[in-house]
Coordinates of C-alpha atoms in Angstrom, one line a residue:
M1 CA 0.0 0.0 0.0
A2 CA 2.9 2.4 0.8
F3 CA 4.3 1.8 -2.6
V4 CA 1.0 2.6 -4.3
K5 CA 0.6 5.7 -2.2
N6 CA 4.1 7.0 -3.1
L7 CA 3.4 6.2 -6.7
F8 CA 0.2 8.2 -6.7
D9 CA 1.8 11.1 -4.8
K10 CA 4.7 11.3 -7.3
N11 CA 2.5 11.1 -10.3
F12 CA 0.1 13.8 -9.0
I13 CA 2.9 16.1 -8.1
E14 CA 4.3 15.7 -11.6
Y15 CA 0.9 16.3 -13.2
A16 CA 0.2 19.4 -11.0
S17 CA 3.6 20.8 -11.9
Y18 CA 3.0 20.2 -15.6
V19 CA -0.4 21.9 -15.6
I20 CA 0.9 24.9 -13.6
R21 CA 4.0 25.6 -15.7
D22 CA 3.2 24.2 -19.1
R23 CA -0.5 24.9 -19.6
A24 CA -2.4 27.3 -17.4
I25 CA -0.1 30.0 -16.0
P26 CA 1.8 32.5 -18.2
D27 CA 5.6 33.0 -17.9
L28 CA 6.7 36.4 -16.6
E29 CA 9.5 36.6 -19.1
D30 CA 7.3 36.9 -22.2
G31 CA 3.8 36.8 -20.7
L32 CA 2.8 33.8 -22.8
K33 CA 1.5 30.3 -22.1
P34 CA 3.4 27.5 -23.9
V35 CA 0.8 27.1 -26.7
Q36 CA 0.9 30.8 -27.4
R37 CA 4.7 30.8 -27.4
R38 CA 4.8 27.9 -29.9
I39 CA 2.2 29.7 -32.1
M40 CA 4.4 32.8 -32.2
H41 CA 7.5 30.7 -32.8
T42 CA 5.8 29.0 -35.8
L43 CA 4.7 32.3 -37.3
F44 CA 8.2 33.7 -36.9
K45 CA 9.7 30.6 -38.7
I46 CA 7.2 30.7 -41.6
D47 CA 7.0 34.4 -42.0
D48 CA 7.4 35.6 -45.6
G49 CA 5.2 38.7 -45.4
R50 CA 2.2 37.0 -46.8
F51 CA -0.9 35.7 -45.1
H52 CA -1.1 32.0 -44.2
K53 CA -4.2 29.8 -43.8
V54 CA -4.7 29.3 -40.1
A55 CA -5.2 25.6 -40.7
G56 CA -1.6 25.6 -42.2
V57 CA -0.2 27.5 -39.2
V58 CA -1.9 25.0 -36.8
G59 CA -0.4 22.1 -38.7
E60 CA 3.1 23.6 -38.5
C61 CA 2.7 24.4 -34.8
M62 CA 1.9 20.8 -34.1
K63 CA 5.6 20.1 -34.6
Y64 CA 6.2 21.9 -31.3
H65 CA 2.8 21.5 -29.4
P66 CA 1.7 17.9 -28.8
H67 CA -1.9 18.6 -27.8
G68 CA -3.9 18.5 -31.0
D69 CA -5.1 21.1 -33.5
A70 CA -8.2 22.2 -31.5
S71 CA -6.3 23.7 -28.7
I72 CA -3.8 25.4 -31.0
G73 CA -6.6 26.9 -33.3
G74 CA -8.5 28.2 -30.3
A75 CA -5.4 29.8 -28.7
L76 CA -4.4 31.3 -32.1
V77 CA -7.8 33.0 -32.5
V78 CA -7.6 34.4 -29.0
L79 CA -4.1 35.7 -29.5
A80 CA -4.9 37.2 -32.9
N81 CA -7.8 39.1 -31.3
K82 CA -5.4 40.8 -28.9
G83 CA -4.3 42.9 -31.9
I84 CA -0.5 43.3 -31.4
F85 CA 0.8 39.8 -32.2
I86 CA -1.0 38.6 -35.3
D87 CA -2.5 40.3 -38.4
R88 CA -5.9 38.8 -39.3
Q89 CA -7.8 38.3 -42.5
G90 CA -11.3 36.8 -42.3
N91 CA -13.8 36.2 -39.6
F92 CA -12.0 35.8 -36.3
G93 CA -15.2 36.2 -34.2
N94 CA -16.7 39.1 -32.4
M95 CA -15.5 40.2 -28.9
Y96 CA -18.7 42.2 -28.5
T97 CA -21.3 39.6 -29.3
G98 CA -19.3 36.5 -28.4
D99 CA -19.7 35.0 -31.9
E100 CA -17.0 32.3 -32.7
A101 CA -14.4 32.5 -35.5
S102 CA -14.9 30.7 -38.8
A103 CA -13.2 27.3 -39.3
P104 CA -9.3 27.5 -39.6
R105 CA -9.4 26.6 -43.3
Y106 CA -11.4 29.8 -44.1
I107 CA -9.3 32.4 -42.2
E108 CA -5.7 33.7 -42.6
C109 CA -3.1 35.3 -40.5
R110 CA 0.5 36.4 -40.4
V111 CA 2.8 37.7 -37.7
N112 CA 2.5 41.4 -36.9
P113 CA 5.8 43.3 -37.6
L114 CA 5.4 44.9 -34.1
A115 CA 5.7 41.5 -32.5
K116 CA 9.1 41.1 -34.0
D117 CA 10.2 44.4 -32.5
F118 CA 9.4 43.6 -28.9
L119 CA 9.4 39.8 -28.8
Y120 CA 11.7 38.2 -31.4
N121 CA 15.4 38.2 -31.2
P122 CA 16.9 34.7 -31.9
N123 CA 20.5 35.9 -31.4
I124 CA 20.0 36.3 -27.6
T125 CA 17.1 33.7 -27.1
E126 CA 17.7 30.3 -25.6
Y127 CA 16.3 27.4 -27.7
V128 CA 15.7 23.7 -26.7
P129 CA 14.7 20.6 -28.7
S130 CA 11.0 20.2 -29.3
Y131 CA 9.1 17.2 -27.8
D132 CA 10.2 14.8 -30.5
G133 CA 13.8 16.2 -30.9
R134 CA 13.4 17.1 -34.6
N135 CA 13.0 20.8 -34.1
E136 CA 14.0 23.6 -31.7
E137 CA 11.7 25.9 -29.8
P138 CA 12.4 28.9 -27.4
V139 CA 12.4 28.3 -23.7
V140 CA 10.9 31.8 -23.5
F141 CA 11.0 34.9 -25.7
R142 CA 13.0 37.8 -24.3
A143 CA 10.1 40.3 -24.4
K144 CA 11.0 44.0 -24.0
I145 CA 7.5 45.1 -22.8
P146 CA 5.2 43.6 -20.1
V147 CA 3.2 41.3 -22.4
A148 CA 1.4 39.7 -19.5
L149 CA -0.2 43.1 -18.6
I150 CA -0.9 44.2 -22.2
I151 CA -2.8 41.1 -23.2
G152 CA -4.0 39.7 -19.8
A153 CA -4.3 36.1 -18.9
E154 CA -6.7 33.6 -17.3
G155 CA -6.1 30.1 -16.3
I156 CA -7.0 27.4 -13.7
A157 CA -4.3 25.0 -12.5
V158 CA -4.1 22.5 -9.7
G159 CA -4.8 24.4 -6.5
M160 CA -4.2 27.8 -8.0
S161 CA -5.5 30.1 -10.7
T162 CA -4.6 33.4 -12.4
K163 CA -6.7 36.3 -13.6
I164 CA -4.9 39.2 -15.2
L165 CA -7.0 41.8 -16.9
P166 CA -5.5 43.6 -19.9
Y167 CA -4.0 47.1 -19.6
N168 CA -3.7 50.0 -22.0
I169 CA -0.5 49.8 -24.2
R170 CA 0.4 53.5 -23.9
E171 CA -0.1 53.5 -20.1
V172 CA 2.0 50.4 -19.7
L173 CA 4.9 51.8 -21.8
E174 CA 4.7 55.2 -20.1
A175 CA 4.7 53.4 -16.7
E176 CA 7.8 51.4 -17.8
K177 CA 9.5 54.7 -18.7
K178 CA 8.7 56.2 -15.3
A179 CA 10.1 53.0 -13.6
L180 CA 13.3 53.5 -15.6
R181 CA 13.5 57.1 -14.3
G182 CA 12.8 56.0 -10.8
E183 CA 9.4 57.9 -10.7
S184 CA 6.2 56.7 -9.1
F185 CA 3.2 55.6 -11.2
E186 CA -0.3 54.1 -11.0
I187 CA -1.8 51.8 -13.6
Y188 CA -5.2 50.2 -14.0
P189 CA -6.9 47.7 -16.5
D190 CA -8.3 48.8 -19.8
V191 CA -10.4 46.4 -22.0
P192 CA -11.4 46.9 -25.7
T193 CA -15.1 46.6 -25.0
G194 CA -15.0 49.7 -22.7
G195 CA -17.3 50.0 -19.8
L196 CA -16.7 51.5 -16.3
I197 CA -14.6 50.2 -13.5
D198 CA -14.2 51.0 -9.9
V199 CA -10.7 50.1 -8.7
S200 CA -11.1 51.0 -5.0
G201 CA -10.5 47.3 -4.0
Y202 CA -8.3 46.4 -6.9
N203 CA -5.1 46.2 -4.8
D204 CA -2.7 46.6 -7.7
G205 CA -4.0 43.5 -9.5
N206 CA -4.7 41.2 -6.5
G207 CA -8.1 42.3 -5.3
K208 CA -11.7 42.8 -6.5
L209 CA -12.8 45.1 -9.3
I210 CA -16.3 46.3 -9.9
T211 CA -17.3 46.9 -13.5
R212 CA -20.4 48.4 -15.0
A213 CA -22.0 48.8 -18.4
K214 CA -22.3 52.3 -19.9
F215 CA -25.8 53.6 -20.5
D216 CA -27.2 56.3 -22.8
M217 CA -30.4 57.6 -21.1
S218 CA -30.9 60.7 -23.2
D219 CA -34.4 59.3 -24.0
E220 CA -36.3 58.8 -20.8
K221 CA -38.4 55.9 -22.3
K222 CA -35.4 54.0 -23.5
I223 CA -32.0 52.8 -22.2
V224 CA -29.2 52.1 -24.7
I225 CA -26.2 50.1 -23.5
T226 CA -23.3 51.5 -25.4
E227 CA -20.3 49.8 -23.6
L228 CA -20.1 46.4 -22.0
P229 CA -18.8 45.5 -18.6
V230 CA -15.5 43.7 -18.4
D231 CA -15.6 40.0 -19.3
S232 CA -19.1 40.3 -20.8
T233 CA -20.7 39.9 -24.3
S234 CA -23.9 41.4 -25.6
E235 CA -25.4 37.9 -25.5
S236 CA -24.5 37.2 -21.9
L237 CA -25.8 40.6 -20.9
M238 CA -29.1 40.1 -22.8
N239 CA -29.6 36.8 -21.1
S240 CA -29.1 38.3 -17.6
I241 CA -31.6 41.1 -18.4
E242 CA -34.2 38.7 -19.7
S243 CA -33.7 36.5 -16.6
A244 CA -34.3 39.4 -14.3
Y245 CA -37.4 40.4 -16.3
K246 CA -38.9 36.9 -16.1
S247 CA -38.3 36.7 -12.3
G248 CA -40.2 40.0 -11.8
K249 CA -37.1 42.0 -10.7
L250 CA -37.1 44.3 -13.8
K251 CA -39.9 46.1 -15.7
I252 CA -39.1 46.4 -19.4
S253 CA -41.2 46.4 -22.6
S254 CA -38.7 44.9 -25.1
I255 CA -35.0 44.4 -25.6
D256 CA -33.1 44.3 -28.9
D257 CA -29.4 43.7 -29.7
F258 CA -28.0 45.8 -32.6
T259 CA -24.3 45.1 -31.7
T260 CA -21.8 44.9 -34.5
D261 CA -18.3 46.4 -34.1
H262 CA -19.6 48.3 -31.0
C263 CA -22.1 47.5 -28.4
Q264 CA -25.7 48.7 -28.9
I265 CA -28.4 47.0 -26.8
E266 CA -31.7 48.9 -26.7
I267 CA -34.1 48.5 -23.7
R268 CA -37.6 49.9 -24.2
L269 CA -39.7 50.6 -21.1
P270 CA -43.4 50.1 -20.5
R271 CA -46.0 52.9 -19.9
G272 CA -45.4 54.7 -16.6
V273 CA -41.8 53.4 -16.2
Y274 CA -38.8 55.7 -16.9
A275 CA -35.1 55.2 -17.5
K276 CA -34.1 56.7 -14.1
D277 CA -36.4 54.2 -12.4
V278 CA -34.8 51.2 -14.1
E279 CA -31.1 52.2 -13.9
K280 CA -30.5 50.9 -10.4
A281 CA -32.4 47.7 -11.0
L282 CA -30.2 46.9 -14.0
Y283 CA -27.1 47.3 -11.8
A284 CA -28.6 45.3 -9.0
F285 CA -30.2 42.4 -10.8
T286 CA -28.3 41.9 -14.1
D287 CA -24.7 41.6 -15.3
C288 CA -24.7 45.4 -16.0
E289 CA -22.7 45.4 -12.8
K290 CA -20.2 42.7 -11.9
S291 CA -17.5 42.0 -9.4
I292 CA -14.4 40.4 -10.7
S293 CA -11.7 38.9 -8.5
C294 CA -8.2 39.2 -9.9
Q295 CA -4.9 37.5 -9.1
M296 CA -1.6 38.1 -10.9
L297 CA -0.1 34.7 -10.7
V298 CA 2.8 34.1 -13.1
I299 CA 5.7 31.7 -13.6
K300 CA 8.9 33.4 -12.4
D301 CA 12.2 31.5 -12.2
N302 CA 10.2 28.3 -12.9
M303 CA 7.9 28.8 -9.9
P304 CA 4.4 30.2 -9.6
V305 CA 4.5 33.6 -7.9
A306 CA 1.8 36.2 -7.2
M307 CA 3.0 39.7 -8.2
T308 CA 1.5 43.2 -8.5
A309 CA 1.2 45.3 -11.6
T310 CA 3.8 47.7 -10.2
E311 CA 6.2 44.9 -9.5
I312 CA 5.8 43.5 -13.1
I313 CA 6.4 47.0 -14.6
K314 CA 9.6 47.5 -12.5
Y315 CA 10.8 44.0 -13.3
Y316 CA 10.4 44.7 -17.1
A317 CA 12.1 48.1 -16.7
K318 CA 15.2 46.4 -15.2
K319 CA 14.9 43.6 -17.8
L320 CA 14.7 45.9 -20.7
T321 CA 18.1 47.5 -19.9
Q322 CA 19.7 44.0 -19.7
I323 CA 18.2 43.1 -23.1
V324 CA 19.4 46.3 -24.7
K325 CA 22.9 45.6 -23.2
D326 CA 22.9 42.0 -24.6
E327 CA 21.8 43.2 -28.0
L328 CA 24.5 45.9 -28.1
E329 CA 27.2 43.5 -27.0
F330 CA 26.1 40.9 -29.6
E331 CA 26.2 43.6 -32.3
R332 CA 29.6 44.8 -31.1
A333 CA 31.0 41.2 -31.2
K334 CA 29.6 40.8 -34.7
L335 CA 31.0 44.1 -35.9
T336 CA 34.3 43.3 -34.4
E337 CA 34.5 40.1 -36.4
E338 CA 33.4 42.0 -39.5
L339 CA 36.2 44.6 -38.9
H340 CA 38.7 41.8 -38.5
A341 CA 37.5 40.1 -41.7
R342 CA 37.7 43.4 -43.7
T343 CA 41.2 44.1 -42.4
L344 CA 42.4 40.6 -43.2
E345 CA 41.0 40.9 -46.7
R346 CA 42.6 44.2 -47.4
I347 CA 46.1 43.2 -46.2
F348 CA 45.7 39.8 -48.0
I349 CA 45.0 41.4 -51.3
E350 CA 47.0 44.7 -51.1
E351 CA 50.2 43.0 -49.9
R352 CA 49.8 40.1 -52.3
I353 CA 50.1 37.5 -49.5
Y354 CA 48.2 35.1 -51.7
K355 CA 51.4 34.9 -54.0
K356 CA 53.3 33.2 -51.2
I357 CA 51.2 30.1 -51.4
E358 CA 52.0 29.3 -55.1
Q359 CA 55.1 27.2 -54.3
M360 CA 53.6 25.4 -51.3
K361 CA 52.8 21.7 -51.7
T362 CA 50.8 20.8 -48.6
A363 CA 47.8 22.3 -46.9
E364 CA 49.8 22.8 -43.7
D365 CA 52.5 24.8 -45.6
V366 CA 49.8 26.9 -47.3
V367 CA 48.3 27.9 -43.8
A368 CA 51.7 28.6 -42.4
A369 CA 52.6 30.8 -45.4
V370 CA 49.5 32.9 -45.0
K371 CA 50.1 33.3 -41.3
N372 CA 53.7 34.3 -41.8
G373 CA 52.6 36.8 -44.4
F374 CA 50.5 38.6 -41.8
K375 CA 53.3 38.9 -39.2
P376 CA 54.6 42.3 -40.4
F377 CA 51.0 43.7 -40.1
K378 CA 50.2 42.2 -36.7
K379 CA 49.5 45.6 -35.1
E380 CA 46.8 46.3 -37.7
L381 CA 44.9 43.2 -36.8
V382 CA 41.9 43.1 -34.4
R383 CA 42.9 39.8 -33.0
E384 CA 45.2 36.8 -33.7
I385 CA 44.6 35.1 -37.1
T386 CA 43.2 31.6 -36.9
D387 CA 42.9 28.6 -39.2
D388 CA 39.3 29.5 -39.9
D389 CA 40.4 33.0 -40.9
V390 CA 43.0 31.5 -43.3
D391 CA 40.3 29.2 -44.7
S392 CA 38.0 32.2 -45.4
L393 CA 40.8 34.1 -47.2
L394 CA 41.7 31.1 -49.4
K395 CA 38.1 30.9 -50.6
I396 CA 38.1 34.5 -52.0
P397 CA 37.6 34.1 -55.8
I398 CA 40.2 35.5 -58.3
R399 CA 37.5 37.9 -59.7
R400 CA 37.0 39.5 -56.4
I401 CA 40.8 39.9 -55.9
S402 CA 41.2 41.5 -59.3
L403 CA 38.3 43.9 -58.8
F404 CA 39.1 44.7 -55.2
D405 CA 38.3 48.3 -54.3
I406 CA 40.5 49.7 -51.6
N407 CA 38.4 52.8 -51.1
K408 CA 35.2 50.8 -50.7
N409 CA 37.0 48.6 -48.1
R410 CA 38.2 51.7 -46.2
D411 CA 34.6 53.2 -46.2
Q412 CA 33.3 49.9 -44.7
V413 CA 36.0 49.9 -42.0
T414 CA 35.2 53.6 -41.2
A415 CA 31.5 52.8 -40.9
I416 CA 32.2 49.8 -38.7
N417 CA 34.5 51.8 -36.4
A418 CA 31.9 54.6 -36.1
R419 CA 29.2 52.2 -35.1
L420 CA 31.5 50.5 -32.6
K421 CA 32.2 53.9 -31.0
E422 CA 28.4 54.6 -30.9
I423 CA 27.8 51.2 -29.3
A424 CA 30.5 51.9 -26.6
K425 CA 28.7 55.2 -25.9
R426 CA 25.3 53.6 -25.7
L427 CA 26.5 50.9 -23.3
K428 CA 27.4 53.7 -20.8
H429 CA 23.8 55.0 -21.0
L430 CA 21.6 51.9 -21.0
T431 CA 18.7 53.6 -19.3
D432 CA 18.5 56.4 -21.9
C433 CA 18.6 53.7 -24.6
A434 CA 15.8 51.8 -23.0
I435 CA 13.6 54.9 -22.8
E436 CA 14.5 55.7 -26.4
Y437 CA 13.3 52.2 -27.4
L438 CA 10.0 52.7 -25.6
D439 CA 9.4 56.0 -27.3
A440 CA 10.1 54.4 -30.7
M441 CA 7.6 51.6 -29.9
L442 CA 4.9 54.1 -29.0
A443 CA 5.4 55.9 -32.3
K444 CA 4.9 52.6 -34.2
F445 CA 1.4 51.9 -32.8
K446 CA -1.6 53.4 -34.4
P447 CA -3.3 56.2 -32.5
E448 CA -6.5 54.2 -32.1
D449 CA -4.5 51.3 -30.5
L450 CA -3.3 53.7 -27.8
E451 CA -6.7 55.1 -26.8
R452 CA -8.2 54.2 -23.4
H453 CA -11.5 52.4 -23.7
T454 CA -12.5 51.7 -20.1
Q455 CA -13.4 54.6 -17.9
I456 CA -12.3 54.6 -14.2
A457 CA -15.1 55.8 -11.9
K458 CA -16.3 55.5 -8.3
F459 CA -19.5 53.6 -7.8
T460 CA -22.0 53.8 -5.0
S461 CA -23.1 50.3 -4.3
V462 CA -26.7 49.5 -5.1
D463 CA -28.6 47.7 -2.4
A464 CA -31.0 45.3 -4.2
K465 CA -33.3 45.1 -1.2
A466 CA -33.6 48.9 -1.0
I467 CA -34.8 49.4 -4.6
V468 CA -37.4 46.6 -4.6
K469 CA -40.9 47.3 -3.3
R470 CA -42.5 44.8 -1.0
D471 CA -45.6 44.1 -3.2
I472 CA -45.8 40.3 -3.2
P473 CA -48.5 38.9 -0.8
L474 CA -47.4 36.1 1.6
R475 CA -50.4 34.0 2.4
Y476 CA -51.1 31.4 5.0
D477 CA -53.8 28.7 4.7
G478 CA -54.4 27.6 8.3
A479 CA -56.8 24.8 7.3
K480 CA -54.2 23.1 5.0
G481 CA -51.1 24.4 6.8
Y482 CA -49.4 25.9 3.7
L483 CA -47.5 29.2 3.6
G484 CA -46.1 31.0 0.5
T485 CA -46.6 33.4 -2.3
S486 CA -48.3 30.8 -4.5
V487 CA -50.9 29.9 -1.8
F488 CA -54.4 30.9 -2.8
G489 CA -57.0 31.8 -0.3
G490 CA -56.2 31.9 3.4
Q491 CA -54.9 34.9 5.3
E492 CA -52.5 37.5 3.9
L493 CA -49.7 37.9 6.5
L494 CA -47.1 40.2 4.9
K495 CA -46.0 42.0 1.7
V496 CA -42.6 40.6 0.7
T497 CA -40.0 40.6 -2.0
R498 CA -38.0 37.8 -3.5
F499 CA -35.0 38.9 -1.4
D500 CA -36.7 38.7 2.0
R501 CA -36.2 36.0 4.6
I502 CA -39.0 34.8 6.7
F503 CA -39.0 33.8 10.4
I504 CA -41.6 31.1 11.2
M505 CA -42.6 29.8 14.6
R506 CA -44.7 26.6 14.3
K507 CA -47.3 25.3 16.6
S508 CA -44.8 22.6 17.8
G509 CA -42.5 25.4 19.1
I510 CA -40.0 24.8 16.2
Y511 CA -38.7 28.0 14.6
T512 CA -37.0 28.3 11.2
V513 CA -35.6 31.1 9.0
C514 CA -35.9 30.5 5.2
D515 CA -36.2 32.4 1.9
V516 CA -39.7 33.5 0.9
P517 CA -41.3 30.2 -0.1
D518 CA -43.6 29.6 -3.0
R519 CA -45.5 27.0 -1.2
L520 CA -44.3 25.5 2.1
F521 CA -46.1 23.2 4.6
V522 CA -45.6 24.7 8.1
D523 CA -48.4 23.1 10.1
T524 CA -52.1 23.7 10.7
G525 CA -51.1 26.0 13.5
M526 CA -48.5 28.8 13.6
W527 CA -47.6 31.0 16.5
Y528 CA -45.6 33.7 14.7
C529 CA -44.4 34.8 11.2
N530 CA -42.5 37.9 10.3
Y531 CA -39.5 39.2 8.4
A532 CA -36.3 37.5 9.5
D533 CA -34.6 40.8 10.2
K534 CA -32.3 40.5 13.3
E535 CA -33.3 44.0 14.4
I536 CA -36.9 42.9 14.4
I537 CA -36.7 39.4 15.8
S538 CA -34.2 40.2 18.5
N539 CA -36.7 42.8 19.9
V540 CA -39.5 40.3 20.0
L541 CA -40.0 38.7 23.5
F542 CA -41.1 35.1 23.1
T543 CA -42.9 33.7 26.2
V544 CA -43.2 29.9 26.0
I545 CA -45.4 27.8 28.2
Y546 CA -44.6 24.1 27.9
R547 CA -45.3 20.8 29.8
D548 CA -42.8 18.1 30.6
M549 CA -44.2 14.9 29.0
K550 CA -42.9 12.7 31.9
T551 CA -43.9 14.7 35.0
K552 CA -46.7 16.7 33.4
Q553 CA -45.4 19.7 35.2
C554 CA -45.6 23.1 33.5
Y555 CA -42.8 25.5 32.8
I556 CA -42.4 29.1 31.5
K557 CA -39.5 30.5 29.4
K558 CA -39.0 34.1 28.3
C559 CA -36.3 34.8 25.7
R560 CA -35.4 36.6 22.5
I561 CA -33.9 35.0 19.4
P562 CA -30.4 36.6 18.7
S563 CA -29.2 34.5 15.8
W564 CA -29.9 31.6 13.5
I565 CA -28.7 29.6 10.6
M566 CA -30.8 29.5 7.4
N567 CA -33.1 26.6 6.8
R568 CA -32.3 25.0 10.1
D569 CA -35.0 23.9 12.6
Y570 CA -34.6 25.1 16.2
M571 CA -36.8 24.0 19.2
L572 CA -37.8 26.8 21.6
A573 CA -38.6 24.4 24.4
P574 CA -36.3 21.5 25.7
E575 CA -36.5 18.1 24.1
G576 CA -39.2 15.8 25.5
T577 CA -41.7 18.6 26.2
E578 CA -45.0 19.7 24.7
V579 CA -45.5 23.4 23.8
L580 CA -48.8 24.6 25.2
H581 CA -48.6 28.3 24.2
V582 CA -46.2 30.9 22.6
D583 CA -46.9 34.5 23.2
T584 CA -45.1 37.7 22.0
R585 CA -46.8 40.2 24.4
E586 CA -44.6 41.8 27.1
K587 CA -47.3 41.1 29.7
F588 CA -50.3 38.8 29.9
E589 CA -52.1 36.5 32.4
F590 CA -52.8 32.8 32.1
T591 CA -54.4 30.1 34.2
L592 CA -53.1 26.6 34.7
H593 CA -55.7 23.9 35.2
Y594 CA -54.3 20.9 37.1
V595 CA -55.1 17.3 36.9
K596 CA -57.9 16.3 39.3
K597 CA -56.6 14.1 42.1
P598 CA -58.0 13.0 45.5
R599 CA -57.2 15.2 48.4
I600 CA -55.8 17.9 46.0
K601 CA -57.8 21.1 46.8
I602 CA -56.1 23.5 44.3
K603 CA -57.5 22.8 40.9
E604 CA -56.3 25.9 39.0
E605 CA -53.9 28.8 39.5
L606 CA -53.5 32.3 37.9
F607 CA -50.1 33.6 36.7
N608 CA -48.8 36.8 35.2
S609 CA -45.9 36.6 32.7
A610 CA -44.5 39.9 33.9
D611 CA -43.5 38.1 37.2
F612 CA -40.9 36.1 35.4
E613 CA -37.4 37.2 34.3
E614 CA -36.2 37.1 30.7
K615 CA -33.4 34.6 30.0
G616 CA -31.2 33.4 27.2
H617 CA -32.8 31.5 24.4
K618 CA -30.8 28.3 25.3
A619 CA -31.8 28.5 29.0
Q620 CA -34.3 26.1 30.6
G621 CA -37.6 27.4 31.7
V622 CA -38.9 28.1 35.2
R623 CA -41.2 25.5 36.8
L624 CA -44.6 27.0 37.6
S625 CA -45.9 24.3 39.9
T626 CA -45.2 20.8 41.1
Q627 CA -48.7 19.7 40.3
E628 CA -49.5 17.9 37.1
T629 CA -51.0 20.3 34.5
D630 CA -54.0 19.4 32.5
S631 CA -54.3 22.5 30.3
V632 CA -53.5 26.2 30.1
E633 CA -56.0 29.0 29.6
I634 CA -54.7 32.4 28.2
Q635 CA -56.4 35.5 29.3
K636 CA -56.9 37.7 26.2
D637 CA -58.1 41.2 25.7
G638 CA -59.3 40.1 22.3
E639 CA -58.6 37.3 19.8
L640 CA -54.9 36.3 19.6
D641 CA -53.7 36.7 16.1
L642 CA -50.6 35.0 14.5
D643 CA -48.3 37.6 16.0
G644 CA -49.5 37.0 19.5
Q645 CA -50.9 40.5 19.7

């Protein structure tokens, strides 16, 4: 058994680790999940400037992603709709209506040139073999901007989840610039569908965000929803409004959806109802107002870590300077090699070193002759000459030697030296270079891509109970014992709403708190029924007269009900007793009639409830008499109604 348990534990840990790192949670380095990274790698590899069928891209991507075409196709559509990674052609769905994309064989895509600017640099990216060893894929891309914030992410793993809302590109890059300068900044989500957000509890990405739809109420008899709440579509919003209407929480005449490339849902109101009367109800009972819980969980250094938006921005600011440094150093090394090659070529041709190999009979002698020929010019060389350098020189064709242009060579060397000086200067001012890069990126985006869509606002919470009128009759049929809003006939006890809770005291002394019932059997007798408001019930004094079933002795208990759990039955009297009467008056008189026995002269006795102290609801009652009680008679000023008044 121990072996089996260890085997299960090991396999579960491996599975959990795989789901967390390789499927559900994005990596901080490039903000992408593995399937997204492999899609981008595929697009970079096949990029020729033209559009490719999505079906073809999916097929190519399967070389790197071993989970089938459906997962790749769906992820590609989502990534393409983010706008900055992939250029689209065809029907990729509608983010406003929730309509799905056409089949992969009908739509086309290609990599967006902007993606190459901030994501793709194979010279400084680490690659590993793909799952079958036939190809190579990047471990992560070295992204220069916080992709995780710009596109957002959502995923559920084993024991953890992530929910990152997208941010405005311009605001993210401006915040990254401020982080580079050491300045403070604030940044909040921005989604393409617009809407309003209250960020009071957002907690920099790890709290709750309240979002609302945007209304046009210029016509008092019509409400037009012009912008959607975060994480909503026109279809889901319409469904929530229709559901609220059917349950009687909303009064509308008709609703129509004219959404295309922007949201337009028209709600027409019935006679006597105006837009200002319905606005709060839409926020209270439909998805026009939603609360969204966010958590910025990312993979950092191969481990899941919860970070804030500010921390991610600062991380990328530091990372960008390192990437700029690595790119400059790579370019410097490449130019240095180019300078060395141009210098070797000039000396090799100008000084006719190639003539010295004419009499050599072996390859070793040829290499030695070339190296010896460069000895007088050692000071002009960038580094020591190697066998590979000699091999490159010996491959120069005769035509190139005969047409060698010394002036062109000198111009190339001058340009290389000028660039090397510029690189050396830029390496001393990496922060300025990083800011310059971000400014250049901002200039490449279209103006409409940089506009903010979601408006930040402060909301006053809408209390659903406060805006609903109590106009539903709650009836009780004492003959049949049914209580509810769907009970016909009987006595009307209260006017209620669907949000009310009801406190019921049955004839047996059992009390319960429940939602307003449609039709509930409570008993053919009921002592008390009212709203289950703690301020109301805790002020009601319940006086209980009950009889012990073993001794037949009678007890009285006075208490209030301070708390309860919904839909749970409580007994007001102790177990094994019979409740004779429950009263809610502060003061009343009652007579106990005792069992007739020989030599017992006292046959009845009068009591006043005011003579007994109030105790806790869990306390036992006070015994009224040692004699066996036959019945109790309540002295009333009139008929006792259900409230005991």
